[in-house]
């Protein structure tokens, strides 16, 4: 069972990007954490990051017939992208929305998410560990395979 963990803009800068907000964990650290958790849960992990909205839409489309679920941190596109909302609606896969920071405790423009209405659940404010929790949530949600 393949799970896509998809990351949007500026998440490639983790480690040095506003460490007071996002901590010192790098995206490579998050990929390693996801790989460990996926292995434990019996998932095959596909991990990707892009700074481009259309590329993120295409990664979501690509999940449609190849993945069982999506973990998505759409970064700033969370708050702006109808296209990502529509892509998630069109693939109809369980999606767990993840944010490292607690978007509801930050600036008002981060309180609105176009992802949440088409997500199965939302994890925010728990740092990198949120990705591992999201994989666990998908494991609970998806039918077992033989
Ligand atoms: C983020 C929160 C977003 O508001 C921000 O634009 C990001 C990162 C997070 O993981 O906390 O790029 O998605």
Coordinates of C-alpha atoms and ligand atoms in Angstrom, one line a residue:
X1 CA 0.0 0.0 0.0
X2 CA 1.6 3.3 -1.1
X3 CA 1.1 6.5 0.8
X4 CA 2.1 9.8 -0.7
X5 CA 3.5 12.4 1.7
X6 CA 3.4 15.6 -0.2
X7 CA 5.0 18.9 0.8
X8 CA 4.4 22.4 -0.7
X9 CA 6.4 25.6 -1.0
X10 CA 9.3 26.6 1.3
X11 CA 9.3 23.3 3.2
X12 CA 12.6 22.5 1.5
X13 CA 13.9 25.4 3.6
X14 CA 13.1 23.6 6.9
X15 CA 16.1 23.6 9.3
X16 CA 17.1 27.1 8.6
X17 CA 13.7 28.6 7.9
X18 CA 12.3 30.6 10.9
X19 CA 13.5 28.0 13.4
X20 CA 11.6 29.8 16.2
X21 CA 8.4 28.7 14.3
X22 CA 9.3 25.5 12.6
X23 CA 12.2 24.1 14.7
X24 CA 15.5 22.8 13.4
X25 CA 14.2 19.6 11.8
X26 CA 15.0 19.4 8.1
X27 CA 12.8 18.0 5.4
X28 CA 15.3 15.2 5.1
X29 CA 14.7 14.4 8.8
X30 CA 11.0 14.4 8.2
X31 CA 11.4 12.0 5.3
X32 CA 13.5 9.7 7.5
X33 CA 10.9 9.9 10.3
X34 CA 8.1 9.1 7.8
X35 CA 10.1 6.2 6.3
X36 CA 10.6 4.6 9.7
X37 CA 6.9 5.0 10.6
X38 CA 5.7 3.8 7.1
X39 CA 7.9 0.7 7.5
X40 CA 6.4 -0.1 10.9
X41 CA 2.9 0.3 9.5
X42 CA 3.6 -1.8 6.4
X43 CA 3.2 1.2 4.0
X44 CA 5.4 2.0 1.0
X45 CA 6.3 5.7 1.3
X46 CA 6.5 8.2 -1.6
X47 CA 7.8 11.5 -0.3
X48 CA 7.9 14.6 -2.4
X49 CA 8.2 18.4 -2.1
X50 CA 7.6 21.1 -4.7
X51 CA 7.5 24.9 -4.7
X52 CA 5.0 25.0 -7.6
X53 CA 1.2 24.9 -7.2
X54 CA 0.5 23.1 -10.5
X55 CA 3.2 20.5 -9.7
X56 CA 1.4 19.8 -6.4
X57 CA -1.9 19.4 -8.2
X58 CA -0.2 16.9 -10.5
X59 CA 1.3 14.9 -7.6
X60 CA -2.2 14.7 -6.1
X61 CA -3.6 13.5 -9.5
X62 CA -0.9 10.9 -9.7
X63 CA -1.9 9.5 -6.3
X64 CA -5.4 8.7 -7.7
X65 CA -4.7 5.2 -9.1
X66 CA -1.4 4.5 -7.4
X67 CA -1.8 5.4 -3.7
X68 CA -4.1 4.5 -0.9
X69 CA -3.9 7.8 0.9
X70 CA -2.2 11.2 1.1
X71 CA -0.5 13.1 3.9
X72 CA -0.4 16.8 2.7
X73 CA 1.4 19.8 4.1
X74 CA 0.6 22.3 1.3
X75 CA 2.5 25.1 3.0
X76 CA 1.2 28.5 2.1
X77 CA -1.0 27.1 -0.7
X78 CA -3.2 25.7 2.1
X79 CA -4.5 29.2 2.6
X80 CA -4.9 30.2 -1.1
X81 CA -5.3 27.3 -3.4
X82 CA -8.7 26.4 -4.8
X83 CA -6.8 24.2 -7.3
X84 CA -5.4 22.0 -4.6
X85 CA -8.8 21.8 -2.9
X86 CA -10.3 20.7 -6.2
X87 CA -7.5 18.2 -6.9
X88 CA -8.1 16.5 -3.5
X89 CA -11.8 16.4 -4.1
X90 CA -11.3 14.9 -7.6
X91 CA -9.1 12.0 -6.4
X92 CA -11.3 11.1 -3.4
X93 CA -8.5 9.5 -1.4
X94 CA -8.2 9.9 2.4
X95 CA -6.0 12.9 3.0
X96 CA -4.6 13.9 6.4
X97 CA -3.6 17.6 6.4
X98 CA -0.5 18.4 8.4
X99 CA 1.2 21.6 9.5
X100 CA 4.2 21.8 11.7
X101 CA 3.0 24.9 13.4
X102 CA -0.4 25.6 14.9
X103 CA -1.9 27.6 12.1
X104 CA -4.8 28.7 14.3
X105 CA -2.5 30.3 16.8
X106 CA -0.8 32.4 14.1
X107 CA -1.7 35.3 11.8
X108 CA -5.4 35.4 10.8
X109 CA -4.6 34.7 7.1
X110 CA -3.4 31.3 8.2
X111 CA -6.7 30.4 9.9
X112 CA -8.4 29.6 6.6
X113 CA -7.5 26.3 4.9
X114 CA -8.8 25.2 1.5
X115 CA -7.5 21.7 2.3
X116 CA -9.5 21.1 5.6
X117 CA -12.9 20.7 3.9
X118 CA -11.6 17.9 1.7
X119 CA -9.4 16.3 4.3
X120 CA -10.2 13.3 6.5
X121 CA -8.4 15.0 9.4
X122 CA -6.1 17.8 10.4
X123 CA -3.0 17.7 12.6
X124 CA -1.2 21.0 13.3
X125 CA 1.1 22.4 15.9
X126 CA 2.8 19.1 16.8
X127 CA 6.0 19.7 14.7
X128 CA 7.5 16.9 12.6
X129 CA 5.8 14.3 14.8
X130 CA 2.5 15.3 13.2
X131 CA 3.6 13.5 10.0
X132 CA 4.0 10.2 12.0
X133 CA 0.6 10.7 13.6
X134 CA -0.9 11.3 10.2
X135 CA 0.5 8.0 8.9
X136 CA -0.9 6.3 12.0
X137 CA -4.3 7.8 11.3
X138 CA -4.2 6.5 7.7
X139 CA -3.3 3.0 9.0
X140 CA -6.4 3.1 11.2
X141 CA -8.6 4.4 8.4
X142 CA -7.5 2.1 5.5
X143 CA -8.8 -1.4 5.0
X144 CA -6.2 -4.0 5.9
X145 CA -4.5 -5.8 3.0
X146 CA -3.5 -9.5 2.8
Ligands
LIG1 C1 2.9 25.4 7.4 C2 2.0 26.6 7.8 C3 1.7 27.5 6.7 O1 0.9 28.6 7.1 C4 3.0 28.1 6.1 O2 2.7 28.9 5.0 C5 4.0 27.0 5.8 C6 4.2 25.9 6.7 C7 3.3 24.5 8.6 O3 3.8 23.4 8.3 O4 3.2 24.9 9.7 O5 4.7 27.0 4.8 O6 2.2 24.6 6.5

